[in-house]
PDB file of C-alpha atoms in Angstrom:
ATOM      1  CA  MET A   1     132.318 -32.777 -27.060  1.00 52.00           C
ATOM      2  CA  GLY A   2     133.052 -36.630 -28.280  1.00 56.00           C
ATOM      3  CA  ALA A   3     135.468 -37.655 -31.315  1.00 60.00           C
ATOM      4  CA  THR A   4     133.620 -38.672 -34.255  1.00 62.00           C
ATOM      5  CA  PRO A   5     134.745 -42.707 -34.979  1.00 61.00           C
ATOM      6  CA  GLN A   6     136.141 -42.723 -38.733  1.00 65.00           C
ATOM      7  CA  LYS A   7     135.162 -45.298 -40.272  1.00 70.00           C
ATOM      8  CA  THR A   8     137.391 -48.262 -40.604  1.00 75.00           C
ATOM      9  CA  VAL A   9     139.518 -48.902 -44.672  1.00 78.00           C
ATOM     10  CA  LEU A  10     140.497 -52.308 -45.193  1.00 85.00           C
ATOM     11  CA  ARG A  11     143.327 -52.170 -47.471  1.00 88.00           C
ATOM     12  CA  GLY A  12     145.707 -55.599 -49.260  1.00 87.00           C
ATOM     13  CA  THR A  13     149.047 -56.104 -50.989  1.00 88.00           C
ATOM     14  CA  LEU A  14     148.961 -56.753 -54.541  1.00 86.00           C
ATOM     15  CA  PRO A  15     151.736 -56.816 -57.058  1.00 88.00           C
ATOM     16  CA  VAL A  16     151.426 -54.480 -59.790  1.00 85.00           C
ATOM     17  CA  PRO A  17     153.667 -54.545 -62.887  1.00 83.00           C
ATOM     18  CA  ILE A  18     155.804 -52.501 -63.758  1.00 80.00           C
ATOM     19  CA  ASP A  19     155.802 -50.739 -67.410  1.00 67.00           C
ATOM     20  CA  ASP A  20     160.186 -50.470 -68.024  1.00 61.00           C
ATOM     21  CA  GLU A  21     159.250 -49.287 -71.244  1.00 56.00           C
ATOM     22  CA  VAL A  22     160.582 -52.129 -73.151  1.00 56.00           C
ATOM     23  CA  GLN A  23     158.681 -53.963 -75.537  1.00 58.00           C
ATOM     24  CA  SER A  24     159.122 -57.548 -76.624  1.00 60.00           C
ATOM     25  CA  ASP A  25     159.235 -57.821 -79.759  1.00 64.00           C
ATOM     26  CA  PRO A  26     155.313 -59.901 -80.506  1.00 57.00           C
ATOM     27  CA  TRP A  27     156.619 -61.042 -83.323  1.00 62.00           C
ATOM     28  CA  THR A  28     159.095 -63.690 -81.080  1.00 66.00           C
ATOM     29  CA  ARG A  29     156.591 -65.221 -78.742  1.00 65.00           C
ATOM     30  CA  GLU A  30     153.105 -66.296 -79.598  1.00 68.00           C
ATOM     31  CA  TYR A  31     151.382 -62.776 -80.368  1.00 69.00           C
ATOM     32  CA  TYR A  32     147.797 -64.155 -78.347  1.00 77.00           C
ATOM     33  CA  ALA A  33     148.956 -63.923 -75.189  1.00 77.00           C
ATOM     34  CA  PRO A  34     150.257 -60.202 -73.428  1.00 79.00           C
ATOM     35  CA  PRO A  35     154.070 -61.302 -72.177  1.00 77.00           C
ATOM     36  CA  TRP A  36     154.402 -61.658 -68.769  1.00 79.00           C
ATOM     37  CA  PRO A  37     155.769 -58.616 -66.593  1.00 80.00           C
ATOM     38  CA  GLU A  38     159.596 -59.373 -65.814  1.00 80.00           C
ATOM     39  CA  LYS A  39     159.012 -56.652 -62.696  1.00 84.00           C
ATOM     40  CA  THR A  40     156.282 -55.926 -60.216  1.00 88.00           C
ATOM     41  CA  VAL A  41     156.096 -53.660 -56.911  1.00 90.00           C
ATOM     42  CA  LYS A  42     153.699 -54.278 -53.804  1.00 91.00           C
ATOM     43  CA  VAL A  43     150.954 -51.421 -53.743  1.00 90.00           C
ATOM     44  CA  LEU A  44     148.689 -51.038 -51.105  1.00 91.00           C
ATOM     45  CA  PHE A  45     145.067 -50.276 -51.671  1.00 88.00           C
ATOM     46  CA  PRO A  46     141.650 -50.369 -50.299  1.00 89.00           C
ATOM     47  CA  LEU A  47     139.265 -52.738 -50.521  1.00 86.00           C
ATOM     48  CA  LEU A  48     136.433 -51.761 -51.015  1.00 85.00           C
ATOM     49  CA  GLY A  49     133.097 -55.146 -51.166  1.00 87.00           C
ATOM     50  CA  PHE A  50     130.976 -55.082 -52.780  1.00 91.00           C
ATOM     51  CA  ARG A  51     128.558 -58.172 -50.993  1.00 90.00           C
ATOM     52  CA  LYS A  52     125.706 -56.382 -49.313  1.00 90.00           C
ATOM     53  CA  ALA A  53     125.012 -54.863 -52.766  1.00 91.00           C
ATOM     54  CA  VAL A  54     124.447 -57.447 -54.821  1.00 92.00           C
ATOM     55  CA  LEU A  55     123.895 -60.579 -52.357  1.00 91.00           C
ATOM     56  CA  GLY A  56     122.488 -58.569 -48.941  1.00 88.00           C
ATOM     57  CA  SER A  57     119.153 -60.039 -49.616  1.00 88.00           C
ATOM     58  CA  LEU A  58     118.348 -63.575 -49.093  1.00 86.00           C
ATOM     59  CA  ASN A  59     115.533 -63.295 -51.261  1.00 90.00           C
ATOM     60  CA  GLU A  60     116.459 -64.949 -54.925  1.00 89.00           C
ATOM     61  CA  ALA A  61     114.726 -62.677 -57.512  1.00 91.00           C
ATOM     62  CA  ILE A  62     115.724 -60.019 -55.589  1.00 93.00           C
ATOM     63  CA  ASP A  63     119.360 -60.648 -55.537  1.00 93.00           C
ATOM     64  CA  LYS A  64     119.214 -61.271 -58.606  1.00 92.00           C
ATOM     65  CA  ALA A  65     117.946 -57.473 -59.831  1.00 94.00           C
ATOM     66  CA  ASN A  66     120.502 -56.101 -57.566  1.00 94.00           C
ATOM     67  CA  ALA A  67     123.257 -58.382 -59.677  1.00 94.00           C
ATOM     68  CA  GLN A  68     121.897 -57.072 -63.015  1.00 95.00           C
ATOM     69  CA  ARG A  69     121.991 -53.308 -61.850  1.00 94.00           C
ATOM     70  CA  PHE A  70     125.208 -54.118 -60.515  1.00 95.00           C
ATOM     71  CA  LEU A  71     126.838 -54.928 -64.228  1.00 95.00           C
ATOM     72  CA  HIS A  72     124.679 -52.519 -65.761  1.00 93.00           C
ATOM     73  CA  ASP A  73     126.558 -49.810 -64.164  1.00 94.00           C
ATOM     74  CA  ASN A  74     129.976 -51.322 -63.564  1.00 92.00           C
ATOM     75  CA  GLY A  75     130.720 -54.242 -65.531  1.00 92.00           C
ATOM     76  CA  PHE A  76     131.106 -57.100 -63.078  1.00 92.00           C
ATOM     77  CA  THR A  77     129.097 -58.653 -61.061  1.00 95.00           C
ATOM     78  CA  ALA A  78     128.534 -61.096 -58.148  1.00 94.00           C
ATOM     79  CA  ILE A  79     125.950 -63.987 -57.575  1.00 92.00           C
ATOM     80  CA  ARG A  80     125.451 -67.154 -56.304  1.00 90.00           C
ATOM     81  CA  HIS A  81     124.590 -70.294 -58.321  1.00 90.00           C
ATOM     82  CA  LYS A  82     124.519 -73.871 -56.793  1.00 89.00           C
ATOM     83  CA  SER A  83     125.999 -76.150 -59.142  1.00 92.00           C
ATOM     84  CA  GLU A  84     125.054 -79.623 -60.327  1.00 92.00           C
ATOM     85  CA  LEU A  85     128.757 -80.446 -59.885  1.00 91.00           C
ATOM     86  CA  HIS A  86     128.802 -79.545 -55.837  1.00 89.00           C
ATOM     87  CA  SER A  87     127.175 -82.180 -54.457  1.00 89.00           C
ATOM     88  CA  HIS A  88     129.315 -84.417 -56.309  1.00 88.00           C
ATOM     89  CA  PRO A  89     130.474 -86.886 -53.281  1.00 88.00           C
ATOM     90  CA  GLY A  90     134.031 -86.537 -55.889  1.00 79.00           C
ATOM     91  CA  GLY A  91     134.245 -83.357 -53.586  1.00 81.00           C
ATOM     92  CA  THR A  92     135.370 -80.660 -55.226  1.00 78.00           C
ATOM     93  CA  SER A  93     138.079 -82.329 -57.504  1.00 81.00           C
ATOM     94  CA  ILE A  94     134.871 -82.825 -59.665  1.00 86.00           C
ATOM     95  CA  PHE A  95     135.237 -79.598 -60.937  1.00 85.00           C
ATOM     96  CA  GLN A  96     139.038 -80.948 -62.483  1.00 83.00           C
ATOM     97  CA  ASP A  97     137.471 -83.502 -64.439  1.00 87.00           C
ATOM     98  CA  GLN A  98     136.681 -81.902 -68.217  1.00 86.00           C
ATOM     99  CA  HIS A  99     133.869 -83.713 -68.902  1.00 91.00           C
ATOM    100  CA  ALA A 100     131.951 -82.635 -65.688  1.00 91.00           C
ATOM    101  CA  MET A 101     133.345 -79.282 -66.695  1.00 90.00           C
ATOM    102  CA  ASP A 102     131.977 -79.629 -70.110  1.00 91.00           C
ATOM    103  CA  SER A 103     128.478 -81.624 -69.946  1.00 93.00           C
ATOM    104  CA  VAL A 104     127.834 -80.197 -66.415  1.00 94.00           C
ATOM    105  CA  TYR A 105     128.984 -77.423 -65.246  1.00 93.00           C
ATOM    106  CA  CYS A 106     129.593 -75.004 -68.516  1.00 93.00           C
ATOM    107  CA  PRO A 107     125.848 -74.916 -69.627  1.00 95.00           C
ATOM    108  CA  GLU A 108     124.705 -73.939 -65.869  1.00 95.00           C
ATOM    109  CA  ILE A 109     126.808 -71.519 -66.405  1.00 94.00           C
ATOM    110  CA  ALA A 110     125.878 -70.048 -69.926  1.00 95.00           C
ATOM    111  CA  LYS A 111     122.202 -70.532 -68.713  1.00 95.00           C
ATOM    112  CA  LEU A 112     123.046 -68.197 -65.379  1.00 94.00           C
ATOM    113  CA  ILE A 113     124.651 -65.873 -67.561  1.00 95.00           C
ATOM    114  CA  GLN A 114     122.099 -65.771 -70.626  1.00 95.00           C
ATOM    115  CA  GLN A 115     119.078 -64.671 -67.576  1.00 93.00           C
ATOM    116  CA  LEU A 116     121.497 -62.864 -65.854  1.00 93.00           C
ATOM    117  CA  THR A 117     121.649 -60.550 -69.206  1.00 94.00           C
ATOM    118  CA  GLY A 118     119.344 -61.423 -71.557  1.00 92.00           C
ATOM    119  CA  CYS A 119     121.956 -62.677 -74.274  1.00 91.00           C
ATOM    120  CA  ASN A 120     120.394 -64.990 -76.703  1.00 89.00           C
ATOM    121  CA  GLN A 121     123.671 -66.921 -77.167  1.00 91.00           C
ATOM    122  CA  VAL A 122     126.878 -68.050 -74.844  1.00 93.00           C
ATOM    123  CA  PHE A 123     129.531 -69.478 -75.853  1.00 91.00           C
ATOM    124  CA  THR A 124     132.443 -71.258 -73.869  1.00 88.00           C
ATOM    125  CA  VAL A 125     135.131 -70.949 -75.679  1.00 84.00           C
ATOM    126  CA  THR A 126     137.339 -71.737 -72.245  1.00 81.00           C
ATOM    127  CA  HIS A 127     138.407 -72.396 -68.947  1.00 82.00           C
ATOM    128  CA  ARG A 128     140.488 -72.837 -65.950  1.00 81.00           C
ATOM    129  CA  VAL A 129     140.211 -74.148 -63.021  1.00 82.00           C
ATOM    130  CA  ARG A 130     143.176 -72.651 -60.461  1.00 81.00           C
ATOM    131  CA  GLY A 131     144.194 -73.499 -56.959  1.00 77.00           C
ATOM    132  CA  VAL A 132     147.220 -74.112 -54.504  1.00 71.00           C
ATOM    133  CA  GLN A 133     147.330 -77.354 -54.755  1.00 67.00           C
ATOM    134  CA  ALA A 134     149.140 -77.466 -58.779  1.00 57.00           C
ATOM    135  CA  ALA A 135     151.843 -76.405 -56.896  1.00 56.00           C
ATOM    136  CA  THR A 136     151.907 -80.005 -56.262  1.00 63.00           C
ATOM    137  CA  ASN A 137     151.613 -80.958 -60.094  1.00 63.00           C
ATOM    138  CA  VAL A 138     147.648 -81.680 -59.426  1.00 65.00           C
ATOM    139  CA  PRO A 139     146.740 -82.995 -62.751  1.00 67.00           C
ATOM    140  CA  GLY A 140     144.048 -80.443 -64.455  1.00 68.00           C
ATOM    141  CA  LEU A 141     144.884 -77.890 -62.109  1.00 76.00           C
ATOM    142  CA  ALA A 142     146.212 -74.648 -62.956  1.00 80.00           C
ATOM    143  CA  LYS A 143     148.356 -72.857 -60.377  1.00 82.00           C
ATOM    144  CA  PRO A 144     146.809 -69.136 -58.441  1.00 82.00           C
ATOM    145  CA  LEU A 145     147.356 -65.949 -60.541  1.00 82.00           C
ATOM    146  CA  ARG A 146     147.673 -62.876 -58.190  1.00 81.00           C
ATOM    147  CA  ILE A 147     148.508 -60.056 -60.044  1.00 84.00           C
ATOM    148  CA  PRO A 148     146.920 -58.043 -62.407  1.00 80.00           C
ATOM    149  CA  HIS A 149     146.429 -59.265 -66.301  1.00 80.00           C
ATOM    150  CA  ASN A 150     144.847 -58.933 -69.629  1.00 82.00           C
ATOM    151  CA  ASP A 151     145.033 -62.548 -70.773  1.00 83.00           C
ATOM    152  CA  THR A 152     144.921 -61.628 -74.938  1.00 83.00           C
ATOM    153  CA  THR A 153     146.321 -58.813 -76.438  1.00 80.00           C
ATOM    154  CA  PRO A 154     144.119 -56.391 -79.087  1.00 77.00           C
ATOM    155  CA  LEU A 155     145.276 -58.585 -81.753  1.00 78.00           C
ATOM    156  CA  GLY A 156     144.966 -61.524 -79.863  1.00 82.00           C
ATOM    157  CA  THR A 157     141.080 -60.939 -79.116  1.00 82.00           C
ATOM    158  CA  ARG A 158     140.488 -59.708 -82.676  1.00 83.00           C
ATOM    159  CA  GLN A 159     141.783 -63.116 -84.082  1.00 83.00           C
ATOM    160  CA  ALA A 160     140.462 -65.665 -81.444  1.00 84.00           C
ATOM    161  CA  ILE A 161     136.632 -64.251 -82.162  1.00 86.00           C
ATOM    162  CA  ARG A 162     137.461 -64.462 -86.207  1.00 88.00           C
ATOM    163  CA  TYR A 163     139.449 -67.630 -86.322  1.00 87.00           C
ATOM    164  CA  SER A 164     139.185 -69.615 -83.618  1.00 85.00           C
ATOM    165  CA  ARG A 165     135.952 -70.994 -83.513  1.00 88.00           C
ATOM    166  CA  HIS A 166     133.462 -70.982 -86.947  1.00 91.00           C
ATOM    167  CA  ASP A 167     130.305 -70.716 -84.683  1.00 93.00           C
ATOM    168  CA  LEU A 168     131.193 -68.053 -82.830  1.00 91.00           C
ATOM    169  CA  ARG A 169     132.462 -66.323 -85.529  1.00 93.00           C
ATOM    170  CA  ASP A 170     129.147 -66.797 -87.418  1.00 94.00           C
ATOM    171  CA  ALA A 171     126.668 -65.255 -84.764  1.00 93.00           C
ATOM    172  CA  ALA A 172     129.551 -62.074 -84.635  1.00 92.00           C
ATOM    173  CA  GLU A 173     128.843 -61.238 -88.168  1.00 93.00           C
ATOM    174  CA  GLU A 174     125.223 -61.708 -88.180  1.00 94.00           C
ATOM    175  CA  ALA A 175     124.401 -60.062 -85.189  1.00 91.00           C
ATOM    176  CA  GLY A 176     126.856 -57.388 -86.717  1.00 93.00           C
ATOM    177  CA  ILE A 177     129.179 -57.030 -84.032  1.00 89.00           C
ATOM    178  CA  LEU A 178     131.696 -57.488 -86.632  1.00 90.00           C
ATOM    179  CA  ALA A 179     131.127 -54.742 -88.209  1.00 91.00           C
ATOM    180  CA  VAL A 180     130.717 -52.733 -85.895  1.00 88.00           C
ATOM    181  CA  GLU A 181     133.579 -53.876 -83.583  1.00 84.00           C
ATOM    182  CA  HIS A 182     135.715 -53.193 -87.168  1.00 84.00           C
ATOM    183  CA  ALA A 183     134.301 -49.463 -87.805  1.00 85.00           C
ATOM    184  CA  LEU A 184     135.872 -48.696 -84.344  1.00 79.00           C
ATOM    185  CA  TYR A 185     138.961 -50.702 -84.357  1.00 77.00           C
ATOM    186  CA  GLU A 186     139.957 -48.692 -87.911  1.00 77.00           C
ATOM    187  CA  SER A 187     138.514 -45.454 -86.481  1.00 76.00           C
ATOM    188  CA  THR A 188     140.873 -44.650 -83.497  1.00 68.00           C
ATOM    189  CA  HIS A 189     143.675 -46.777 -84.433  1.00 57.00           C
ATOM    190  CA  GLY A 190     143.705 -48.787 -88.123  1.00 53.00           C
ATOM    191  CA  VAL A 191     146.622 -50.924 -87.297  1.00 51.00           C
ATOM    192  CA  ARG A 192     147.308 -54.174 -89.757  1.00 52.00           C
ATOM    193  CA  ALA A 193     150.090 -56.099 -88.103  1.00 48.00           C
ATOM    194  CA  VAL A 194     150.963 -57.599 -91.394  1.00 50.00           C
ATOM    195  CA  ASP A 195     154.966 -57.869 -91.628  1.00 48.00           C
ATOM    196  CA  LYS A 196     157.482 -57.295 -88.660  1.00 48.00           C
ATOM    197  CA  ALA A 197     157.853 -53.149 -89.101  1.00 46.00           C
ATOM    198  CA  SER A 198     154.037 -53.107 -87.362  1.00 45.00           C
ATOM    199  CA  GLN A 199     154.125 -53.868 -83.612  1.00 45.00           C
ATOM    200  CA  ALA A 200     151.763 -50.933 -82.872  1.00 44.00           C
ATOM    201  CA  PHE A 201     148.862 -53.096 -81.985  1.00 42.00           C
ATOM    202  CA  GLU A 202     151.627 -53.813 -79.189  1.00 41.00           C
ATOM    203  CA  GLU A 203     150.571 -50.780 -77.680  1.00 41.00           C
ATOM    204  CA  LEU A 204     146.673 -50.151 -78.068  1.00 39.00           C
TER     205      LEU A 204
END
């Protein structure tokens, strides 16, 4: 009898932050962003591909339906998109052009998100182009981040929704999002960072 062939599992190494239980004082830094980890450890993870699940068809309508289903089940997805900027004679450097991003690319992505999710409104808060060339100080290009991280603290996110953009705040309030989020926040934590002694939001 022959041996049953084993399925090959691809694995990749990813730096993971080490929680040394030392909390930095949020009142001595920008509270919006979490502190960058001082220590990391390399961990081997299995690499699970989902390309076939969402991009396995040559039919655009089928791929879109698969992408929507995958988004509903997993909270993220992928979809093919050919931007008008892809045919720009300047190549990928056009993605470092602020005007082109604001006037062409961001509206394209907003429309794509509406088609994919069925939402009524899309707000572009910010964007950033990353690349290895950033090490040579290419204008408009940020270095790649190869570590799992959160862009904002919980308090920073709450503040950003309410105070960074009036149109975003008004839309969230009109849709009832702020009221639901605030009720959930108070029922689970009820934290108010009003003074230096109130730092529990760092642990949310």
